JSON list of C-alpha atoms in Angstrom, two decimals:
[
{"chain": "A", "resi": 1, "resn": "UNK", "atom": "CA", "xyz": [-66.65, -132.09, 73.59]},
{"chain": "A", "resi": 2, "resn": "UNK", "atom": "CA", "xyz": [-64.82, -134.21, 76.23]},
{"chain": "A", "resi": 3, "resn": "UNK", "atom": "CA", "xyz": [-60.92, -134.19, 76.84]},
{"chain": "A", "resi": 4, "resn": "UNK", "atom": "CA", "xyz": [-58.35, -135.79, 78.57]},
{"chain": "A", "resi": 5, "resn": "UNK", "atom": "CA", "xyz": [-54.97, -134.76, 78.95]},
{"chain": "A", "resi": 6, "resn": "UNK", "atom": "CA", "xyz": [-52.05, -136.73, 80.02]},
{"chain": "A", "resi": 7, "resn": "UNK", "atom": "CA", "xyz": [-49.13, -133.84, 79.82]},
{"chain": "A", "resi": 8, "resn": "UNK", "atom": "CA", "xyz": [-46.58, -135.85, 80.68]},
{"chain": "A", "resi": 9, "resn": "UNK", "atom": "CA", "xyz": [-45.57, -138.73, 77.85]},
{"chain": "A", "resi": 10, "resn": "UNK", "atom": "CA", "xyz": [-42.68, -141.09, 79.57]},
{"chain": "A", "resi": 11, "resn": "UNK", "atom": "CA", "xyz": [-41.46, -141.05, 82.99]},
{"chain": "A", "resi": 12, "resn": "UNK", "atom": "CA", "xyz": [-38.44, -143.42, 84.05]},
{"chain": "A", "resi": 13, "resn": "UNK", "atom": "CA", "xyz": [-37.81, -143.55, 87.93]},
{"chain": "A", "resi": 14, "resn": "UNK", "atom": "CA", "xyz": [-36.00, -146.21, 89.93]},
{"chain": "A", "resi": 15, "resn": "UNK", "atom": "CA", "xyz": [-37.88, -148.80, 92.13]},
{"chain": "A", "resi": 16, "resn": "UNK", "atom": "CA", "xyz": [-39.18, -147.48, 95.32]},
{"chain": "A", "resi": 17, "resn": "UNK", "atom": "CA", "xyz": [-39.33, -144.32, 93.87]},
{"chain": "A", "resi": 18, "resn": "UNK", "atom": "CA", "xyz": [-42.49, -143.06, 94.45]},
{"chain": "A", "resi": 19, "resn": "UNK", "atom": "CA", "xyz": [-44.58, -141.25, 91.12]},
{"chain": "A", "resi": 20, "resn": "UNK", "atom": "CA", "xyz": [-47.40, -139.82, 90.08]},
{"chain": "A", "resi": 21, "resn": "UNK", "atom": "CA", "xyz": [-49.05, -139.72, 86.42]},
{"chain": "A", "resi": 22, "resn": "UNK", "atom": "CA", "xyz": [-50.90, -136.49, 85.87]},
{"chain": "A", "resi": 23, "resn": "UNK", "atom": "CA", "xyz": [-54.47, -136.34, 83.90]},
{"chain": "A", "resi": 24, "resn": "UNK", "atom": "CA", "xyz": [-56.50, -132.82, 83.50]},
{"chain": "A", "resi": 25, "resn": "UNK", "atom": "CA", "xyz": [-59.37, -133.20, 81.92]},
{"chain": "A", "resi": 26, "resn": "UNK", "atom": "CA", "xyz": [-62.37, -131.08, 80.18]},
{"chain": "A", "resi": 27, "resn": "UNK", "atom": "CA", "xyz": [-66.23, -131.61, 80.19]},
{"chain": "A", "resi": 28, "resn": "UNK", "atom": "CA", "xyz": [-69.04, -129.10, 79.65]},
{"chain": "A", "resi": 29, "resn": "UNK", "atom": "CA", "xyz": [-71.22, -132.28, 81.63]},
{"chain": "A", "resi": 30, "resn": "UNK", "atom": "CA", "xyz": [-72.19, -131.85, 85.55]},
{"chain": "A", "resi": 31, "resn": "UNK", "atom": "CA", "xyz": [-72.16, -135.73, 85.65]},
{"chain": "A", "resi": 32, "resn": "UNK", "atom": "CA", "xyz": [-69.08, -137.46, 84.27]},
{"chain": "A", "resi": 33, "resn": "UNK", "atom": "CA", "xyz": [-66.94, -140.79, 85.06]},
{"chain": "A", "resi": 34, "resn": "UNK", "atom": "CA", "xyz": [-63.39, -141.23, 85.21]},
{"chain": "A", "resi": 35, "resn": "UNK", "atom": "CA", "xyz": [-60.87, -144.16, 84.82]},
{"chain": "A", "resi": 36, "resn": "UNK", "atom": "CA", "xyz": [-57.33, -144.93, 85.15]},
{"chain": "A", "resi": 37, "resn": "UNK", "atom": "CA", "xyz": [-56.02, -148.26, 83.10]},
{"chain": "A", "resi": 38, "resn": "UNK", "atom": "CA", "xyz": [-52.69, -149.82, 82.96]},
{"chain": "A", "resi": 39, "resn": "UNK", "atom": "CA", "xyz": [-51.65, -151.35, 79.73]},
{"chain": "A", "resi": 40, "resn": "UNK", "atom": "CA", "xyz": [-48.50, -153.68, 80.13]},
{"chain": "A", "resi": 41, "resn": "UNK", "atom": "CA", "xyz": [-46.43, -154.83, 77.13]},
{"chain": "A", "resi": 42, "resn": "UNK", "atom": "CA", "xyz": [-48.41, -157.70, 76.76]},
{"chain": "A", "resi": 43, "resn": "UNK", "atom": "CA", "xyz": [-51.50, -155.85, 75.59]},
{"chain": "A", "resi": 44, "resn": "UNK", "atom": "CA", "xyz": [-54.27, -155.74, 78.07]},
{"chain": "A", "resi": 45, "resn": "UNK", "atom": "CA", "xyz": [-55.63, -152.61, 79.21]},
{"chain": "A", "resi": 46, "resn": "UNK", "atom": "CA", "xyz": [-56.34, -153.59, 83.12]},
{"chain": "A", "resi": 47, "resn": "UNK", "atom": "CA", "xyz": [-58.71, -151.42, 84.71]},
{"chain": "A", "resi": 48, "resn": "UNK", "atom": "CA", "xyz": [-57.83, -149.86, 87.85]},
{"chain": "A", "resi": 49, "resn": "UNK", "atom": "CA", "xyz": [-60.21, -147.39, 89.18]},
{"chain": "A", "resi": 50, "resn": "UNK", "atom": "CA", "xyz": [-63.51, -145.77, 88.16]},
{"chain": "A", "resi": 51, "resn": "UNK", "atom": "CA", "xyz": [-64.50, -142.64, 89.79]},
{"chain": "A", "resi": 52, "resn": "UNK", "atom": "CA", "xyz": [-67.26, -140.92, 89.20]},
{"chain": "A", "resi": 53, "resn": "UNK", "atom": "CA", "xyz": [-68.33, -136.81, 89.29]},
{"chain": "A", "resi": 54, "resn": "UNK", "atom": "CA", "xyz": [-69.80, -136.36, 92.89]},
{"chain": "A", "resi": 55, "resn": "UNK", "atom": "CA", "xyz": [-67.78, -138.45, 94.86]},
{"chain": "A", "resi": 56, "resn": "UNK", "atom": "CA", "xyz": [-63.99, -136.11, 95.27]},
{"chain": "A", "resi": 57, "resn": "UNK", "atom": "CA", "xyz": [-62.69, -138.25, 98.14]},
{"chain": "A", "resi": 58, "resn": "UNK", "atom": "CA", "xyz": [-60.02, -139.55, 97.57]},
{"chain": "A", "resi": 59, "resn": "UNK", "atom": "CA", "xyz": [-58.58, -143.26, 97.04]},
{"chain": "A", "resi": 60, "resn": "UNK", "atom": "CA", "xyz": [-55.73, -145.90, 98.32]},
{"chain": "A", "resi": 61, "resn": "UNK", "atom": "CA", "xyz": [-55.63, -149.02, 96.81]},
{"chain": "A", "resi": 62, "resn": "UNK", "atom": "CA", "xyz": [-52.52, -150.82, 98.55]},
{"chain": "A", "resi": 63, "resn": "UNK", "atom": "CA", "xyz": [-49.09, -148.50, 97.17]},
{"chain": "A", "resi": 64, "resn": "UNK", "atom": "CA", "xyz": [-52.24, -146.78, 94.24]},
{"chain": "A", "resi": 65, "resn": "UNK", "atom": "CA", "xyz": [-53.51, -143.84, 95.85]},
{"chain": "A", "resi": 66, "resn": "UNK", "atom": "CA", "xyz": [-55.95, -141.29, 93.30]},
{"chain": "A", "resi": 67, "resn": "UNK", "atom": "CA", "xyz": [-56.26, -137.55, 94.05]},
{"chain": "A", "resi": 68, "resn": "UNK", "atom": "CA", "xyz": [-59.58, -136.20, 92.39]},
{"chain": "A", "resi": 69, "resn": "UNK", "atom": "CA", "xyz": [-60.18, -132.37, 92.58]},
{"chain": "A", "resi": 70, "resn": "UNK", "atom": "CA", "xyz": [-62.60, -130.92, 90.65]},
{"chain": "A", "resi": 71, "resn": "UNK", "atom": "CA", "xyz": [-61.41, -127.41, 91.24]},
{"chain": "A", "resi": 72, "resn": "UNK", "atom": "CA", "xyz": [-58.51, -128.50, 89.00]},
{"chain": "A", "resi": 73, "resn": "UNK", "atom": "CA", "xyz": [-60.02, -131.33, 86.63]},
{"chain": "A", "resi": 74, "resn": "UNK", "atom": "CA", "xyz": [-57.80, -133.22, 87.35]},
{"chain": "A", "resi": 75, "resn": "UNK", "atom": "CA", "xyz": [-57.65, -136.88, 88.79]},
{"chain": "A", "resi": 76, "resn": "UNK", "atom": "CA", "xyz": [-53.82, -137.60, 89.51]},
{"chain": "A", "resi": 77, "resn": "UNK", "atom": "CA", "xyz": [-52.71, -141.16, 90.12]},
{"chain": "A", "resi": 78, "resn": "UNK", "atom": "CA", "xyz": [-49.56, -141.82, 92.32]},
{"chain": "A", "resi": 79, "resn": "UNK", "atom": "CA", "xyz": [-47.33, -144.83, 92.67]},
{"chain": "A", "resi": 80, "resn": "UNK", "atom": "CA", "xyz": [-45.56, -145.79, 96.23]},
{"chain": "A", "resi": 81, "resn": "UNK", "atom": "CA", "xyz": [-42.68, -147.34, 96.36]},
{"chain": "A", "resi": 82, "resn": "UNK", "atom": "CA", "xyz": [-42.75, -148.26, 92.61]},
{"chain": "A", "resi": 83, "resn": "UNK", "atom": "CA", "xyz": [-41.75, -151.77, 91.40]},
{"chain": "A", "resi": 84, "resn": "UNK", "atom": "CA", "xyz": [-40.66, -152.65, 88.15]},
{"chain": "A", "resi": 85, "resn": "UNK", "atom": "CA", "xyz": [-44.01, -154.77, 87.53]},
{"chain": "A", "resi": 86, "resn": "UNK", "atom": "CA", "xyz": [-45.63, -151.40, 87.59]},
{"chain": "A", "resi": 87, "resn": "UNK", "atom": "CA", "xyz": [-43.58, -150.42, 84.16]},
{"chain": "A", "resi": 88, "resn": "UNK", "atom": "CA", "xyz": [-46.49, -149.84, 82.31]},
{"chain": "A", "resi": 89, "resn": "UNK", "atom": "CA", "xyz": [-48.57, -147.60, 80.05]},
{"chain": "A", "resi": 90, "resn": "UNK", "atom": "CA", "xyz": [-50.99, -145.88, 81.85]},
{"chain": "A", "resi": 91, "resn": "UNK", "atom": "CA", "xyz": [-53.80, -144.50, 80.45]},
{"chain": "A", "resi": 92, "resn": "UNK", "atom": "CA", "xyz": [-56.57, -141.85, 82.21]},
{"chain": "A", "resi": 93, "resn": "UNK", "atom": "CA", "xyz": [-60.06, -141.75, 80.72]},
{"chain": "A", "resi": 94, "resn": "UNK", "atom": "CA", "xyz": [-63.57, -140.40, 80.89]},
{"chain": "A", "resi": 95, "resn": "UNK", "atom": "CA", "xyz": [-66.91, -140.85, 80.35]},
{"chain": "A", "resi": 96, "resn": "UNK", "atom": "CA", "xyz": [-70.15, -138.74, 80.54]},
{"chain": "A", "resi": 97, "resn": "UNK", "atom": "CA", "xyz": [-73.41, -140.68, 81.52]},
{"chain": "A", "resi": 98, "resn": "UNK", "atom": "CA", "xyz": [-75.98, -140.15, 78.84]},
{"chain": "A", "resi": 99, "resn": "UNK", "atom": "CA", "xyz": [-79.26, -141.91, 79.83]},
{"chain": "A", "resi": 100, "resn": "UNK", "atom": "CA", "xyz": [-80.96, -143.78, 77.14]},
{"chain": "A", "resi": 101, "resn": "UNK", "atom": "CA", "xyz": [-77.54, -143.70, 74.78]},
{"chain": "A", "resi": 102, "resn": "UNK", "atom": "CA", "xyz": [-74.28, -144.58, 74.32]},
{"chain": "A", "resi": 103, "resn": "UNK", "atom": "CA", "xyz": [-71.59, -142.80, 75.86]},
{"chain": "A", "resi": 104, "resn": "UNK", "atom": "CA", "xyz": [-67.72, -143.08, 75.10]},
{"chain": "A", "resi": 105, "resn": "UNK", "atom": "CA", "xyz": [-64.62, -143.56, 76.66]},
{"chain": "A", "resi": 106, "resn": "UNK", "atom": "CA", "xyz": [-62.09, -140.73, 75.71]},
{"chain": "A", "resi": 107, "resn": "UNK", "atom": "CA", "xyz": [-58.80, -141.34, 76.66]},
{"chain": "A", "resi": 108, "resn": "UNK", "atom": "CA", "xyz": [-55.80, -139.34, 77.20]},
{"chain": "A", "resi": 109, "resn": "UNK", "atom": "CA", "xyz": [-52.18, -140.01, 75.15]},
{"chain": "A", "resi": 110, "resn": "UNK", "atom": "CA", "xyz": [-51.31, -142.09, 77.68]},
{"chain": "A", "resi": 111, "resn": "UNK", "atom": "CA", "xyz": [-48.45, -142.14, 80.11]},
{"chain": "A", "resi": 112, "resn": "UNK", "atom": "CA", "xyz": [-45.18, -144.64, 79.27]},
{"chain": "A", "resi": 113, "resn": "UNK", "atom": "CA", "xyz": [-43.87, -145.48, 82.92]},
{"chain": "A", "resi": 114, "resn": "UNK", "atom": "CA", "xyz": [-40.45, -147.23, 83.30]},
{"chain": "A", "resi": 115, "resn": "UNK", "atom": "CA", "xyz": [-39.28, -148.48, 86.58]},
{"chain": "A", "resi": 116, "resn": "UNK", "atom": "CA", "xyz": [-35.90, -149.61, 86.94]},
{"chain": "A", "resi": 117, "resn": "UNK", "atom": "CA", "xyz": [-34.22, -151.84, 89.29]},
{"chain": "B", "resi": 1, "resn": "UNK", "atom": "CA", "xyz": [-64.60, -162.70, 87.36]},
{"chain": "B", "resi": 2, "resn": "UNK", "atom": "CA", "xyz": [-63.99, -160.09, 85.10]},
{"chain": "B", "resi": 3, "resn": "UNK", "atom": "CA", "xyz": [-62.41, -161.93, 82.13]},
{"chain": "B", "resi": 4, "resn": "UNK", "atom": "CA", "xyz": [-62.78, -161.19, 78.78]},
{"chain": "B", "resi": 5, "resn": "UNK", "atom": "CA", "xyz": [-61.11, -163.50, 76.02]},
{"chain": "B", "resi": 6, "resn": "UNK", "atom": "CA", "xyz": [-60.24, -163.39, 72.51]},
{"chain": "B", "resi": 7, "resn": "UNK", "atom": "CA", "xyz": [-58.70, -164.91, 70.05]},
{"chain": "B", "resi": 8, "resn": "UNK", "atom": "CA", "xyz": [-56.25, -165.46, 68.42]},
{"chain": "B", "resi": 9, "resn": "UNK", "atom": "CA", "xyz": [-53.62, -163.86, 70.13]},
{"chain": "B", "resi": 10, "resn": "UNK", "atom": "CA", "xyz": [-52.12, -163.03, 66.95]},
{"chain": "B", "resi": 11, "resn": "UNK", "atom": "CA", "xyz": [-52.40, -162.98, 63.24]},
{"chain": "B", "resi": 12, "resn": "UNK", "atom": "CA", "xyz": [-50.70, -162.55, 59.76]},
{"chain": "B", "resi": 13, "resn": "UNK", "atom": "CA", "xyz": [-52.96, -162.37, 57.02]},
{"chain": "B", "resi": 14, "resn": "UNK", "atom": "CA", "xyz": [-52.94, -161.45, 53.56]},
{"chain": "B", "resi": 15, "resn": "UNK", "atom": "CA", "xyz": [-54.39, -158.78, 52.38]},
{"chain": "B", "resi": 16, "resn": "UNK", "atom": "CA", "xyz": [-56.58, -160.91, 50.25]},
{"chain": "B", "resi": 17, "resn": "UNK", "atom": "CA", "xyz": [-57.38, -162.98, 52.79]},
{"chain": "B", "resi": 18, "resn": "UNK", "atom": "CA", "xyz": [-60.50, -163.46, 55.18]},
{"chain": "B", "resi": 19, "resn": "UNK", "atom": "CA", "xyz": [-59.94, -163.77, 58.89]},
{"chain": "B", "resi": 20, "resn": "UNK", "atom": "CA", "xyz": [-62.15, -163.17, 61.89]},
{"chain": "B", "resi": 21, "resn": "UNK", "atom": "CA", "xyz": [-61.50, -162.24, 65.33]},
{"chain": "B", "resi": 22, "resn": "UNK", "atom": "CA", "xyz": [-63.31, -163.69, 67.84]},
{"chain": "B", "resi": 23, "resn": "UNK", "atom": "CA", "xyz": [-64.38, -161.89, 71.58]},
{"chain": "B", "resi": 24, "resn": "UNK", "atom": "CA", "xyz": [-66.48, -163.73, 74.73]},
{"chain": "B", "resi": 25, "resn": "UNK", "atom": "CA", "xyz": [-67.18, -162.79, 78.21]},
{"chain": "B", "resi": 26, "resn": "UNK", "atom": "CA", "xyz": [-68.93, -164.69, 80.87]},
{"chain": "B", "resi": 27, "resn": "UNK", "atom": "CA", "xyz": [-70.09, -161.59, 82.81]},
{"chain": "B", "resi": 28, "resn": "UNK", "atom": "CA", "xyz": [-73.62, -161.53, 81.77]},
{"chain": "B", "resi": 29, "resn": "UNK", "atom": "CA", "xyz": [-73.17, -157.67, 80.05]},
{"chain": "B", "resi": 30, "resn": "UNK", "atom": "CA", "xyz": [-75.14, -156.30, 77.38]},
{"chain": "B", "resi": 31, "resn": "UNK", "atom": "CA", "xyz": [-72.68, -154.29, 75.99]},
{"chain": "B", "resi": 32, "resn": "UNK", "atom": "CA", "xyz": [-69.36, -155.30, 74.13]},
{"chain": "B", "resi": 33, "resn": "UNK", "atom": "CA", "xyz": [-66.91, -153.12, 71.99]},
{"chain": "B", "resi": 34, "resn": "UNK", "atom": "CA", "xyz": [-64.19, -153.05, 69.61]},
{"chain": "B", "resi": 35, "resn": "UNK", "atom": "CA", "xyz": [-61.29, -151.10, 69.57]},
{"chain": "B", "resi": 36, "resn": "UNK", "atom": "CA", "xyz": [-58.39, -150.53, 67.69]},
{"chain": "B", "resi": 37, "resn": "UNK", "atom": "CA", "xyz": [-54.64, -149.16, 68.61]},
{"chain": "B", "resi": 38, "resn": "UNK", "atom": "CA", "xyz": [-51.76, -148.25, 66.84]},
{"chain": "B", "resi": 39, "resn": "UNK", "atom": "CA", "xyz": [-48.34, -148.38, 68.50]},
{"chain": "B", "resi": 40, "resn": "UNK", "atom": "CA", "xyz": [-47.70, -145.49, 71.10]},
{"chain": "B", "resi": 41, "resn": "UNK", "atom": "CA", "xyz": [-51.41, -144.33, 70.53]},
{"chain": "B", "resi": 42, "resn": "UNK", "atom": "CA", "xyz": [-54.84, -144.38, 72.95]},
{"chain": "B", "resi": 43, "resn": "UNK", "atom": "CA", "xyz": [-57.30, -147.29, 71.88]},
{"chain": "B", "resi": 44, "resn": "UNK", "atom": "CA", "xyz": [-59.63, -145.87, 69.23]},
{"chain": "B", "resi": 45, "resn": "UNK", "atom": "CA", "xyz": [-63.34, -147.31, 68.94]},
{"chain": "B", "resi": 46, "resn": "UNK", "atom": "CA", "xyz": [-64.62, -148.94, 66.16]},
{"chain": "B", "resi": 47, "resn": "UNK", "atom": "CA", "xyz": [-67.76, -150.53, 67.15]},
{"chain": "B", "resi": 48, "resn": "UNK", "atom": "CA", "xyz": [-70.48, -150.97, 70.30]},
{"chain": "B", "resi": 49, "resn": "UNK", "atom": "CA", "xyz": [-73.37, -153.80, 70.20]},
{"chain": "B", "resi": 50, "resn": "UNK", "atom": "CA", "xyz": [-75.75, -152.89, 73.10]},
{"chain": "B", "resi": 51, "resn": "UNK", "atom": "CA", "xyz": [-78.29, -155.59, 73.70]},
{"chain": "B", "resi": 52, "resn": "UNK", "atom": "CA", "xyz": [-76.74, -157.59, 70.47]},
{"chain": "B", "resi": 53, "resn": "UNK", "atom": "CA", "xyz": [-77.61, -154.81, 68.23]},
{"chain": "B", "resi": 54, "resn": "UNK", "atom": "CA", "xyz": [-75.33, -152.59, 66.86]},
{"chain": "B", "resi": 55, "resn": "UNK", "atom": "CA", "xyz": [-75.35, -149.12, 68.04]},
{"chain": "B", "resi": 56, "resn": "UNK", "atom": "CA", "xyz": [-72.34, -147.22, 67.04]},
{"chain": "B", "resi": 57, "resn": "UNK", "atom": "CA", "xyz": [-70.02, -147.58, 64.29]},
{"chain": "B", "resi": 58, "resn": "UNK", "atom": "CA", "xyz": [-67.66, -144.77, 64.43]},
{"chain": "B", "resi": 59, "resn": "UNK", "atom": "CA", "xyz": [-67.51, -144.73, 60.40]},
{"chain": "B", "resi": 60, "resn": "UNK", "atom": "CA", "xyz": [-65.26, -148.09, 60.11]},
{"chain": "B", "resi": 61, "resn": "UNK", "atom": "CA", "xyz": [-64.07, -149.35, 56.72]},
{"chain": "B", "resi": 62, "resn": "UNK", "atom": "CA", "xyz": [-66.66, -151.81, 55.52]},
{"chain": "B", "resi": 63, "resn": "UNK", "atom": "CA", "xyz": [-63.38, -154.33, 55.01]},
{"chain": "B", "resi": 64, "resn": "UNK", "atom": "CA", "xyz": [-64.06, -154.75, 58.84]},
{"chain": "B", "resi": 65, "resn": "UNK", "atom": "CA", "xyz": [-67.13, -156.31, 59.24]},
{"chain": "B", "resi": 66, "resn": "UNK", "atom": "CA", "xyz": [-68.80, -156.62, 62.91]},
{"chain": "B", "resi": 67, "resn": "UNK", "atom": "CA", "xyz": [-71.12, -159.82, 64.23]},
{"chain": "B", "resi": 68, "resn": "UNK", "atom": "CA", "xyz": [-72.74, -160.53, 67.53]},
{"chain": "B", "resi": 69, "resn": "UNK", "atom": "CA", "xyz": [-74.17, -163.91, 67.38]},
{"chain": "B", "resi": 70, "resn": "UNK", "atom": "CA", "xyz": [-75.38, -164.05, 71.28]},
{"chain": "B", "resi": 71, "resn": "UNK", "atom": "CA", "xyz": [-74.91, -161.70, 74.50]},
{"chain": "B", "resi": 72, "resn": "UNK", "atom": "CA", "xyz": [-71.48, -163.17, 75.17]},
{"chain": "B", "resi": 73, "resn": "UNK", "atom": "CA", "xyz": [-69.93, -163.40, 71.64]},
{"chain": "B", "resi": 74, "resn": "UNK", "atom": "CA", "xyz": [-68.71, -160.49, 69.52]},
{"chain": "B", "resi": 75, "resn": "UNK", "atom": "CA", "xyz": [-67.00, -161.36, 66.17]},
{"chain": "B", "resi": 76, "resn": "UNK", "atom": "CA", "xyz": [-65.00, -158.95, 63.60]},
{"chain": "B", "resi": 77, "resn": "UNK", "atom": "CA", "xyz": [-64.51, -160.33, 59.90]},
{"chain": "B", "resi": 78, "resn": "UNK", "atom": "CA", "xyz": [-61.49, -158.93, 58.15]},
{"chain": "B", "resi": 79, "resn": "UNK", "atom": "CA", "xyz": [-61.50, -158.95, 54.25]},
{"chain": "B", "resi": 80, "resn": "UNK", "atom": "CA", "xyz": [-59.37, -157.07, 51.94]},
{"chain": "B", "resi": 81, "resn": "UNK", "atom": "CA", "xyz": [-57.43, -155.31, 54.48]},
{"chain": "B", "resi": 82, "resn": "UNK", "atom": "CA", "xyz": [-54.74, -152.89, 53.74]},
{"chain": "B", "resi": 83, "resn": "UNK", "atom": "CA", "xyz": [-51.28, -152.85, 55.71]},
{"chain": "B", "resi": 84, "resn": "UNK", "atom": "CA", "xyz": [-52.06, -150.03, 57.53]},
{"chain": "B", "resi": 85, "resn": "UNK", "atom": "CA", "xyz": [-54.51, -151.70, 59.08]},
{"chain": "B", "resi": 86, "resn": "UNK", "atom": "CA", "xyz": [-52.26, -153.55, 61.07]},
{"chain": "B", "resi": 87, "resn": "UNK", "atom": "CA", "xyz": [-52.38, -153.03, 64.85]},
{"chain": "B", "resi": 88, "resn": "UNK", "atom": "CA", "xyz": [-53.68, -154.13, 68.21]},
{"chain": "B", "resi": 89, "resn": "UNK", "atom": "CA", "xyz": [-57.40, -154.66, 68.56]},
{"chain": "B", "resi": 90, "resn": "UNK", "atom": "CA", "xyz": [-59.17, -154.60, 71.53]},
{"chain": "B", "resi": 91, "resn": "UNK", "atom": "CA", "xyz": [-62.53, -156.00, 72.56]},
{"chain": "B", "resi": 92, "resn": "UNK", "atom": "CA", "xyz": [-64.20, -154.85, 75.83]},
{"chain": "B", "resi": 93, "resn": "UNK", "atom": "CA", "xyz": [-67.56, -155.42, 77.68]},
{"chain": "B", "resi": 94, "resn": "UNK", "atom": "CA", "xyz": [-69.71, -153.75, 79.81]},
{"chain": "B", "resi": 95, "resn": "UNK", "atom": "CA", "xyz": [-73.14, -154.35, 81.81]},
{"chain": "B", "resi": 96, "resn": "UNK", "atom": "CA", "xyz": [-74.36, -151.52, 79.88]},
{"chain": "B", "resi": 97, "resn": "UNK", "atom": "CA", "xyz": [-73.76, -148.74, 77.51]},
{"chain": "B", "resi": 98, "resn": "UNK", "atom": "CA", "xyz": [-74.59, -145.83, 79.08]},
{"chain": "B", "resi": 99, "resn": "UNK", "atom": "CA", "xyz": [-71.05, -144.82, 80.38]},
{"chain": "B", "resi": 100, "resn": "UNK", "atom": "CA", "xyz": [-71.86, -145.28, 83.67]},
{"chain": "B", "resi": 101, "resn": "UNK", "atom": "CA", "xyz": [-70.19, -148.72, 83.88]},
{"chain": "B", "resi": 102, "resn": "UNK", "atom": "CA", "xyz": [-66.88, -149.75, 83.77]},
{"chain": "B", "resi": 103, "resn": "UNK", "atom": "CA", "xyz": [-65.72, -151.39, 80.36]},
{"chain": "B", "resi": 104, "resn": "UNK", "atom": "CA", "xyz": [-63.19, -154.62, 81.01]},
{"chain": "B", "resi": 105, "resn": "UNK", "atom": "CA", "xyz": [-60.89, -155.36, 78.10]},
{"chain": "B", "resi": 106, "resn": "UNK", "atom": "CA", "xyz": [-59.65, -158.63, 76.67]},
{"chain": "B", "resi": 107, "resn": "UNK", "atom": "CA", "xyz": [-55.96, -159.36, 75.76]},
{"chain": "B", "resi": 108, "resn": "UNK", "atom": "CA", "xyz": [-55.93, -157.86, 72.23]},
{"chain": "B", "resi": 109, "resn": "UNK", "atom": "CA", "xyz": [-55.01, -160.12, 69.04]},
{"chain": "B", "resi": 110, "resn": "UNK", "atom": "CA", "xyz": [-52.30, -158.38, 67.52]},
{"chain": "B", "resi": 111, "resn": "UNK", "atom": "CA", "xyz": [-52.85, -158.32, 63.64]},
{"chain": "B", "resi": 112, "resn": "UNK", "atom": "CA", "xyz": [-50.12, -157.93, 61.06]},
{"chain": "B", "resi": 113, "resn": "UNK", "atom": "CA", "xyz": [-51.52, -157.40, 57.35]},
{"chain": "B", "resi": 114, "resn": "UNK", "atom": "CA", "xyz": [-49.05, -158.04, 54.55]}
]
């Protein structure tokens, strides 16, 4: 069975701090997906990056950068220069790919970020 | 575009009453979801239509009742719910089912049973 853990459970830091959100995860599968999804107070889970098994480079997106190492399972996320629109849940998930069936999302506790001014 | 709505945003219903929650996207998938999600918690699945059929049901309460009318539409009748049912509920799409592809989540309608 899949798992995803997200050790840490809330992390407060001040803006332009920089942070980063741990997830380990666990999968007996050679050919797996992961995700990372932000979840403001307002509800929506907002998706944020999908990486999948073979591909360990790693990622920037603007201040997101993702550090995938399989050695580790793990797939940490980090924050530059945080900004309080970046208080957030964050949650870290994964997916095997199952051809001809349906596969699931399992997703990790999640991660409670505060950033304050 | 990678917008899914829903609505309403939020409800209070009875627990006699009979409500539904209503899901579209616009993003020609096949496959659309419902979750649900307690305060503090991970989103939990409830149900996945793949190609307007259903194909999991991860052993829901038959007060929740799921309905896809078309490839863009996913409903979820409520009837006799209990107060603990009360939470955030999630629906999410994706071009397929296979886990491959990346699911894209709506806004939630937060429901309050009393």
């Amino acid at each position: 069975a899949q798992k995803v853990t997200q050790a840490q459970t809330e992390i407060s830091v001040v803006e332009k701090e920089d942070v980063t959100l741990d997830c380990v995860y666990e999968t007996r599968d050679t050919t797996y997906y992961l995700f990372w999804y932000k979840q403001p107070p307002s509800g929506e889970l907002v998706f944020l990056i999908r990486r999948n098994s073979f591909d360990e480079q790693n990622e920037i997106s603007g201040r997101y950068s993702w550090n995938f190492q399989k050695s580790t399972s793990s797939f940490n996320f980090t924050i530059t220069a945080s900004q309080v629109v970046d208080s957030a849940v964050y949650f870290c998930a994964l997916t095997e790919s199952l051809a001809g069936a349906n596969s699931k999302l399992t997703f990790g506790k999640g991660i409670t970020l505060s950033v304050r001014p | 575009d990678t917008e899914v709505t829903q609505t309403p945003k939020h409800l209070v219903m009875g627990m006699t009453n009979k409500k539904s929650l209503k899901c579209e996207q616009h993003m020609g998938h096949r496959a659309m979801y419902w979750y649900k999600q307690k305060a503090k918690k991970p989103p939990e699945l409830m149900f996945v239509y793949s190609y307007e059929k259903l194909s999991i049901n991860e052993s829901v309460p038959s007060r929740f009742s799921p309905e896809c009318p078309n490839s863009s539409l996913l409903n979820l009748h409520l009837h006799a719910l209990q107060p603990e049912d009360s939470a955030l509920y999630l629906c999410a799409s994706s071009q397929g089912s296979s886990g491959v592809e990346t699911q894209y989540f709506g806004p939630g309608t937060r429901l309050l049973v009393l």
